[in-house]
JSON list of C-alpha atoms and ligand atoms in Angstrom, two decimals:
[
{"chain": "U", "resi": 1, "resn": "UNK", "atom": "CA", "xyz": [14.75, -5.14, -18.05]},
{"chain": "U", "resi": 2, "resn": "UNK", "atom": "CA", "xyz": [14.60, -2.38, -14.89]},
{"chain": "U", "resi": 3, "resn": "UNK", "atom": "CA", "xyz": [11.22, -0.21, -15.04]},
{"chain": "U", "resi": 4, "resn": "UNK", "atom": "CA", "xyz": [10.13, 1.98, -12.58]},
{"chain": "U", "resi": 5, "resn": "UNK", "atom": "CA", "xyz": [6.16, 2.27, -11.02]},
{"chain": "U", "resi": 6, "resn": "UNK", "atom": "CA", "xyz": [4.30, 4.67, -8.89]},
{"chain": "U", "resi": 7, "resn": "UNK", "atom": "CA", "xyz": [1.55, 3.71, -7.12]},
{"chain": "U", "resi": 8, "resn": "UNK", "atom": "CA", "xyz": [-1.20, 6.76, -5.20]},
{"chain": "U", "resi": 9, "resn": "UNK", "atom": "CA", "xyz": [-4.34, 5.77, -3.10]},
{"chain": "U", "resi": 10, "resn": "UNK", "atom": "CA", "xyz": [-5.98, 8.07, -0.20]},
{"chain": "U", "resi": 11, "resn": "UNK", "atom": "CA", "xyz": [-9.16, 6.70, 1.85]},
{"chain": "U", "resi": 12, "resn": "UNK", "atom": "CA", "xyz": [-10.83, 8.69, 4.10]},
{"chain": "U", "resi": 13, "resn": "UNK", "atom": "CA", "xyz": [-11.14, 7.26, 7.99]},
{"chain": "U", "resi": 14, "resn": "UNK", "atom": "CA", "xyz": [-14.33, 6.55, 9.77]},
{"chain": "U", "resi": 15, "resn": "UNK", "atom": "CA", "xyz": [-14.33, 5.55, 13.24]},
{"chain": "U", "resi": 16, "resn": "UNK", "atom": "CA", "xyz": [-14.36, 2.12, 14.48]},
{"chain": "U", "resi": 17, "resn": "UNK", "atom": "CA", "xyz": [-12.28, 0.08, 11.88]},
{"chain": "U", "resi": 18, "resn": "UNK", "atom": "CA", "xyz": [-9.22, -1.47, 11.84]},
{"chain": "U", "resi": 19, "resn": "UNK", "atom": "CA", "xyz": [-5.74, 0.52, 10.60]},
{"chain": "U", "resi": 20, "resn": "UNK", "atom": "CA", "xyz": [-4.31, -1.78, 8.29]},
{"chain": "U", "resi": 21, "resn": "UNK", "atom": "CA", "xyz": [-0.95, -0.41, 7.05]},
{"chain": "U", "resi": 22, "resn": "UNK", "atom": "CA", "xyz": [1.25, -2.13, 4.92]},
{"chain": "U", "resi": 23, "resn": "UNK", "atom": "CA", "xyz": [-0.30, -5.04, 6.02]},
{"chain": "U", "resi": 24, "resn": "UNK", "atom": "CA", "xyz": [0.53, -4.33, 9.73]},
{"chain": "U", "resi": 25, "resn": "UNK", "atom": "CA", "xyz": [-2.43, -3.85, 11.91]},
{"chain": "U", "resi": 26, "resn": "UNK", "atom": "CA", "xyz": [-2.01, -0.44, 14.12]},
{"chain": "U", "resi": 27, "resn": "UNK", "atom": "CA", "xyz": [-3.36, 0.95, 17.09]},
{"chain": "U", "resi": 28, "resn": "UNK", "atom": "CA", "xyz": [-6.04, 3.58, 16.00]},
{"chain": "U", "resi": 29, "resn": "UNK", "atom": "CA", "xyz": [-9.23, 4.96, 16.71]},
{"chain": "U", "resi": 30, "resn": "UNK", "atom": "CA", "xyz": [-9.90, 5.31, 13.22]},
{"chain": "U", "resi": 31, "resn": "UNK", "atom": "CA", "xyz": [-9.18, 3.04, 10.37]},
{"chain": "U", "resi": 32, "resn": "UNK", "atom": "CA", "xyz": [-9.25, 4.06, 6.77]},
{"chain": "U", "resi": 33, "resn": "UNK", "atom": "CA", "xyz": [-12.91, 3.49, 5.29]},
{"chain": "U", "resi": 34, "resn": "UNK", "atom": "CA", "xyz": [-12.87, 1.15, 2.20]},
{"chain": "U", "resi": 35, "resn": "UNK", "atom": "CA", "xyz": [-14.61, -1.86, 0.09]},
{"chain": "U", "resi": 36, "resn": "UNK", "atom": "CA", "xyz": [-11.59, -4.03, 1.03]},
{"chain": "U", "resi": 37, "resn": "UNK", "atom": "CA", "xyz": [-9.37, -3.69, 4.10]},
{"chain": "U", "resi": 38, "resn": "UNK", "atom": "CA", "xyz": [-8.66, -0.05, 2.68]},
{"chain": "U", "resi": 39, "resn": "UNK", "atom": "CA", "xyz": [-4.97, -0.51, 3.15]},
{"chain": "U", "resi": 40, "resn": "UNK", "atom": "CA", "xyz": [-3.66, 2.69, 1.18]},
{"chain": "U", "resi": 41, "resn": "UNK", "atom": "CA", "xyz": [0.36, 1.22, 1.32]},
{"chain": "U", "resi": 42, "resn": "UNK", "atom": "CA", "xyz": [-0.96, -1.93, -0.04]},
{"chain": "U", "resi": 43, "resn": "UNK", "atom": "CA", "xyz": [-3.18, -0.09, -2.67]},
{"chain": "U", "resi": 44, "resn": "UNK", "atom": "CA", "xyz": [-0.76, 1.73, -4.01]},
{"chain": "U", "resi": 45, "resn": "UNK", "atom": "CA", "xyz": [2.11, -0.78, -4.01]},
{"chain": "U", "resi": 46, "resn": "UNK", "atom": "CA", "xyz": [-0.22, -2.61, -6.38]},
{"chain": "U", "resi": 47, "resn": "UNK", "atom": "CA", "xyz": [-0.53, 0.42, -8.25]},
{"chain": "U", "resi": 48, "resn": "UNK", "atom": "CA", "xyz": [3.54, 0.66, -8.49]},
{"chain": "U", "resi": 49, "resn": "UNK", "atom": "CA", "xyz": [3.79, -3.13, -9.62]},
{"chain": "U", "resi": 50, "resn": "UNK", "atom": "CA", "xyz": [0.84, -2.57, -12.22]},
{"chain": "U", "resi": 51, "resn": "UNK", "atom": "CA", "xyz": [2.49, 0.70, -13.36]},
{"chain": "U", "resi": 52, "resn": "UNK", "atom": "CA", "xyz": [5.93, -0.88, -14.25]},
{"chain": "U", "resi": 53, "resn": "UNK", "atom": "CA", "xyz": [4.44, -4.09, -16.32]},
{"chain": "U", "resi": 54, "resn": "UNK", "atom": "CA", "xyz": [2.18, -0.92, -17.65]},
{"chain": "U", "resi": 55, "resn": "UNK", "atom": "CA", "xyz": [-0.50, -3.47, -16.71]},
{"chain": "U", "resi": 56, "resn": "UNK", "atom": "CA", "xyz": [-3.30, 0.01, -16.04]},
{"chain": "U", "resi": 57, "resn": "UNK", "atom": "CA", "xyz": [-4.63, 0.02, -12.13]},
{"chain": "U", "resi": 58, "resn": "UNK", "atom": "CA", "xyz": [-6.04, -1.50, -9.16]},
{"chain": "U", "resi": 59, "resn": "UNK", "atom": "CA", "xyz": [-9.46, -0.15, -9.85]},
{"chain": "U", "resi": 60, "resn": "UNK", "atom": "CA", "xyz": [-9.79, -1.53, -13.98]},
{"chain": "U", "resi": 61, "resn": "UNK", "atom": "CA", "xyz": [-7.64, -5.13, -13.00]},
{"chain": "U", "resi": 62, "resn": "UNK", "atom": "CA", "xyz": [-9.32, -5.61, -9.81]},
{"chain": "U", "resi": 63, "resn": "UNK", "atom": "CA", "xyz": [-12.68, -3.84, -9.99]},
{"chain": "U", "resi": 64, "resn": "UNK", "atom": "CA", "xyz": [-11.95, -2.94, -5.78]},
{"chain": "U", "resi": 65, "resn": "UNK", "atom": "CA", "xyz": [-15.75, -3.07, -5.45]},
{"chain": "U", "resi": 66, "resn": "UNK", "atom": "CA", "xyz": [-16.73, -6.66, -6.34]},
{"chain": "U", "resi": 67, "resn": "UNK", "atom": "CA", "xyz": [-17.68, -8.67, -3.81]},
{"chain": "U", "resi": 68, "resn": "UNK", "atom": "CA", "xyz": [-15.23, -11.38, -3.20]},
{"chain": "U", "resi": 69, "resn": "UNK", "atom": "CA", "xyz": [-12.76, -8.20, -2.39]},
{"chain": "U", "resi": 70, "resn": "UNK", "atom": "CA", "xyz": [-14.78, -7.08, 0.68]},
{"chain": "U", "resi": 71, "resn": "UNK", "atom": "CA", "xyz": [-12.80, -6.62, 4.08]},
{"chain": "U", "resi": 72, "resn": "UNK", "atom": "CA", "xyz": [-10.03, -8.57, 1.99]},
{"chain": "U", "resi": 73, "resn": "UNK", "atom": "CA", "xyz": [-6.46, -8.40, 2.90]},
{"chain": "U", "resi": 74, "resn": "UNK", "atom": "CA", "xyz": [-4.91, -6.05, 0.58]},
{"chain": "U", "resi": 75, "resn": "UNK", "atom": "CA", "xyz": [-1.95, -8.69, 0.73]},
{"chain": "U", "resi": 76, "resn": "UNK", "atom": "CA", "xyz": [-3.91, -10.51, -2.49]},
{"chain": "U", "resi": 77, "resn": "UNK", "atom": "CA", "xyz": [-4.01, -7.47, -4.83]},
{"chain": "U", "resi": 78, "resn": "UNK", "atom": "CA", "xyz": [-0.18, -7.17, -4.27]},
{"chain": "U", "resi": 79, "resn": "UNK", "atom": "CA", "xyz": [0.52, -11.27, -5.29]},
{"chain": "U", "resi": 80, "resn": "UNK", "atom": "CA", "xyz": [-1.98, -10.64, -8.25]},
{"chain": "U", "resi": 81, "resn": "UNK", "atom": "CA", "xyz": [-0.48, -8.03, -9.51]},
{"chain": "U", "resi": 82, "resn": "UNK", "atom": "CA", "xyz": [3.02, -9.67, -9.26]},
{"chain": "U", "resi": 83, "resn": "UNK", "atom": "CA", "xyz": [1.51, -12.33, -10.94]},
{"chain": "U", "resi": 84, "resn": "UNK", "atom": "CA", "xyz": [0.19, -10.54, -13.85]},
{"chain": "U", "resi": 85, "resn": "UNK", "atom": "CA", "xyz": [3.68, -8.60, -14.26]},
{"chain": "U", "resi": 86, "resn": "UNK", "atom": "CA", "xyz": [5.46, -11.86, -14.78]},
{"chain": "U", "resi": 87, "resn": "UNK", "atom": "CA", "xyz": [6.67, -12.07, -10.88]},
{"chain": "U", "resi": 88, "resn": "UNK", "atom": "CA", "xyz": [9.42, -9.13, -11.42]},
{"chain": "U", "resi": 89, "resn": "UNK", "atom": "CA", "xyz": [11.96, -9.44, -8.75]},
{"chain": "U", "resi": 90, "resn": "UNK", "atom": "CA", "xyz": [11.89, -5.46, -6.48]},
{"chain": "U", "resi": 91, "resn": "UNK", "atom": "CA", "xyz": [15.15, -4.15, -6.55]},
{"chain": "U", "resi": 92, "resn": "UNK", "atom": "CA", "xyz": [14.11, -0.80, -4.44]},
{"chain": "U", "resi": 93, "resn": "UNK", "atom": "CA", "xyz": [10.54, 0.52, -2.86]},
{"chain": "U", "resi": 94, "resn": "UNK", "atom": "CA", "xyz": [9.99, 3.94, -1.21]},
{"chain": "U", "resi": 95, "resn": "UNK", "atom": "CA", "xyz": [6.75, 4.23, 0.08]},
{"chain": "U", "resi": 96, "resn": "UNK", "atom": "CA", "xyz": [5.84, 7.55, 1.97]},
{"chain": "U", "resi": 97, "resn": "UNK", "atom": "CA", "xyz": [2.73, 7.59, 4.04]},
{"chain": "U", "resi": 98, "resn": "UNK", "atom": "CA", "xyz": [0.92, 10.80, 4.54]},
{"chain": "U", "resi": 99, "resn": "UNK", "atom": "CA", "xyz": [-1.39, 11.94, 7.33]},
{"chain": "U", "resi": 100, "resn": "UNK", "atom": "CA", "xyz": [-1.72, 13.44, 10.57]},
{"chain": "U", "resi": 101, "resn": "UNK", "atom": "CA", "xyz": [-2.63, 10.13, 12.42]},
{"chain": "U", "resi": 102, "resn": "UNK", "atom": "CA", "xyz": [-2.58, 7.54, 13.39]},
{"chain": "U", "resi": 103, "resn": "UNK", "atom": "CA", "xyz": [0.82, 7.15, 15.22]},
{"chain": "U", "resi": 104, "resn": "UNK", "atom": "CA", "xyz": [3.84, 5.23, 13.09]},
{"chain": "U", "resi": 105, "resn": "UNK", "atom": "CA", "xyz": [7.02, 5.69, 13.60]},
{"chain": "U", "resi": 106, "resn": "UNK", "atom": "CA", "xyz": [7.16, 2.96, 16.42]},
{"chain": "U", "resi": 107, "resn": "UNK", "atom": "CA", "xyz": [5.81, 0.49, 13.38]},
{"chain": "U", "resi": 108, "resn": "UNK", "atom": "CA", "xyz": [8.81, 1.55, 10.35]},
{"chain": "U", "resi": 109, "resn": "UNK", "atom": "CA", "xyz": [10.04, -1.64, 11.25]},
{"chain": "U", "resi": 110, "resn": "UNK", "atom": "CA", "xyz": [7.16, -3.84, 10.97]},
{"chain": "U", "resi": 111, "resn": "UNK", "atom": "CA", "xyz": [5.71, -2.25, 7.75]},
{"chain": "U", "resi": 112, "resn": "UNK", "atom": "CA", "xyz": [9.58, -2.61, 6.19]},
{"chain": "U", "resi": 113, "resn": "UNK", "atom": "CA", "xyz": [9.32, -6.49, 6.62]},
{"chain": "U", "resi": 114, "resn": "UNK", "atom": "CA", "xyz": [5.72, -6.83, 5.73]},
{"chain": "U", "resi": 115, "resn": "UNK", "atom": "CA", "xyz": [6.45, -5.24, 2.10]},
{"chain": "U", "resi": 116, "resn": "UNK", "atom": "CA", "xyz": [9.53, -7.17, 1.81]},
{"chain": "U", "resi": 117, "resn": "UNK", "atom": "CA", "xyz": [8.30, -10.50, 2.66]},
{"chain": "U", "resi": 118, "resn": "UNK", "atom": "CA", "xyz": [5.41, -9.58, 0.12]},
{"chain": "U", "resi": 119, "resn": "UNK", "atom": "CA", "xyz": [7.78, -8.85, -2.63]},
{"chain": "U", "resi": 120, "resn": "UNK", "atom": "CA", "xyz": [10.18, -11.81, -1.21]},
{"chain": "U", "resi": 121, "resn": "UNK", "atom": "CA", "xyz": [12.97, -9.26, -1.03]},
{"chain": "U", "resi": 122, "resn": "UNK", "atom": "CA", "xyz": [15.31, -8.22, 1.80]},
{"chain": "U", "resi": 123, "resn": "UNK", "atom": "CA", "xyz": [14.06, -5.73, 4.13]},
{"chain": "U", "resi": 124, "resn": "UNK", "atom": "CA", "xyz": [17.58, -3.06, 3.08]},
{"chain": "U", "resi": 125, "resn": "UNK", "atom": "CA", "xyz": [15.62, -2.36, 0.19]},
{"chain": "U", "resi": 126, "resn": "UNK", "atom": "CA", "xyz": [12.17, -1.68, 1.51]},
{"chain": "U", "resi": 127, "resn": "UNK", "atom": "CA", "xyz": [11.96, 2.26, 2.72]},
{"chain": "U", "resi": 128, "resn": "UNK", "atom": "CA", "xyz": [8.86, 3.34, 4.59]},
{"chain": "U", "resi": 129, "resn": "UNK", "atom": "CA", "xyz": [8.73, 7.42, 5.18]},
{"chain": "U", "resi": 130, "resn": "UNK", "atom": "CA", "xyz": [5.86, 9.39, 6.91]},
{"chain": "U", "resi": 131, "resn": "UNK", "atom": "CA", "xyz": [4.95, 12.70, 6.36]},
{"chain": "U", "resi": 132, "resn": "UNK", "atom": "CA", "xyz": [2.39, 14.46, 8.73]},
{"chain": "U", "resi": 133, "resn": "UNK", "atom": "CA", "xyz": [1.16, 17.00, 6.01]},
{"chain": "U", "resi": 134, "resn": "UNK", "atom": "CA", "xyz": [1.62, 19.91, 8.47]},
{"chain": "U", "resi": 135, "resn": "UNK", "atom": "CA", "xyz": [-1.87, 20.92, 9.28]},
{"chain": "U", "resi": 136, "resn": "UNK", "atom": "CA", "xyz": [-2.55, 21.33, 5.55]},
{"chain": "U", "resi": 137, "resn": "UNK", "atom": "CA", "xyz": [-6.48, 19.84, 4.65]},
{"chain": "U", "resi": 138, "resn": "UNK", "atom": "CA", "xyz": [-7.49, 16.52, 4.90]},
{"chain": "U", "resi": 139, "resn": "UNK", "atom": "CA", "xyz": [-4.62, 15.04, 5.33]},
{"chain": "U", "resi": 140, "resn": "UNK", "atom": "CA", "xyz": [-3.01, 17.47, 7.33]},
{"chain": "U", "resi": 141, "resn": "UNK", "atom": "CA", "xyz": [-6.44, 17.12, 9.76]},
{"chain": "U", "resi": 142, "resn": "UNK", "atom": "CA", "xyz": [-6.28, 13.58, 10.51]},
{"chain": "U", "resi": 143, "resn": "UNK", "atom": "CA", "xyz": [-9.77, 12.60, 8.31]},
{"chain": "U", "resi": 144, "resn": "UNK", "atom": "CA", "xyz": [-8.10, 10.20, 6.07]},
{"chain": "U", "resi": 145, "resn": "UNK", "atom": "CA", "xyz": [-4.58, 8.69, 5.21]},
{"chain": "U", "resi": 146, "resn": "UNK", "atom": "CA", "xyz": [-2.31, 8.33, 2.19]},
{"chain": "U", "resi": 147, "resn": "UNK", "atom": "CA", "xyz": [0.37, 6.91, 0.63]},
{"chain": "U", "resi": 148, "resn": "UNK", "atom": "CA", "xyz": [2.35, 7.20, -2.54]},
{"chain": "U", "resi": 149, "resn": "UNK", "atom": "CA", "xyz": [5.04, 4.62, -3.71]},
{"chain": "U", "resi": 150, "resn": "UNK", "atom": "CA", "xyz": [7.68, 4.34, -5.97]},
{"chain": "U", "resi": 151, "resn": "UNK", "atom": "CA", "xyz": [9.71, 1.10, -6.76]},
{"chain": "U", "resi": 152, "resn": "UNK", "atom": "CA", "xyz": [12.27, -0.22, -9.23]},
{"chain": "U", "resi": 153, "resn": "UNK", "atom": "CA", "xyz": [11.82, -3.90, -10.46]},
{"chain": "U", "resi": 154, "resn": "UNK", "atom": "CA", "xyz": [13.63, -5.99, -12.68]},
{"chain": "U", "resi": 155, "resn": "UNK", "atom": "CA", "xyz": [11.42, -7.90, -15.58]},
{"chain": "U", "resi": 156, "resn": "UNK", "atom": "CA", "xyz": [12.01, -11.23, -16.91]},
{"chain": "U", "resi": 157, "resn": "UNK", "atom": "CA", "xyz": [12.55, -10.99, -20.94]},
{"chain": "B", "resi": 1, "resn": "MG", "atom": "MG1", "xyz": [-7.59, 2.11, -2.19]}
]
């Protein structure tokens, strides 16, 4: 069976933390703010998986502000969530991040393979986009990051 899941998350940055994107670590002066590692990619790949098992979110599976989840690698909400869908097998992901900085385009690459290895699929099908929202509020300012996500997976019976 193919379904289809979207997946939105947005955190706000405060200075001094890490940028964890996609599970790749960049340079920043800012890192998104956040109970967990605040990865937004991560976040909302988990909400993409969660959304095509119809499984509801990361916030009612998870509950993203109990303890064992602080400063935790965003990498484990991902392989729960696959877990709970029945381990469905990606057979596209677009993920789009949106936000005036940090710098990524010298980190496509790295992002591509860290979502494929995480979804033990090939890197061809991974696609990682940014968008620098053009100025326009938050986003478009630089005082927080997002990303939406939308992938195709194919459930066992
Ligand atoms: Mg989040």
């Amino acid at each position: 069976m193919i379904r289809i899941g979207h997946g939105y998350d947005a955190h706000p940055f405060v200075a001094g933390r890490r940028c964890v994107l996609a599970g790749v670590e960049v340079p920043s002066e800012v890192g998104p703010d956040g109970h967990s590692d605040g990865d937004v990619v991560l976040h909302a790949l988990t909400d993409a998986i969660l959304g095509a098992a119809a499984q509801g979110d990361i916030g009612s599976v998870f509950g993203t502000t109990r303890p064992e989840w602080r400063d935790a690698p965003s990498s484990r909400f991902v392989e729960e969530a696959l877990r709970l869908a029945g381990a469905p097998s990606a057979v596209n992901v677009d993920v789009t991040v949106v936000g005036a900085r940090p710098r990524l385009a010298d980190h496509r690459q790295a992002m591509r393979e860290s979502v494929a290895r995480l979804l033990s699929t090939g890197v061809e099908n991974v696609s990682v986009k940014f968008s620098s929202g053009n100025g326009l509020g938050e986003l478009g300012r630089g005082e927080g990051i997002a990303a939406t996500v939308v992938a195709l997976f194919e459930l066992g019976p």
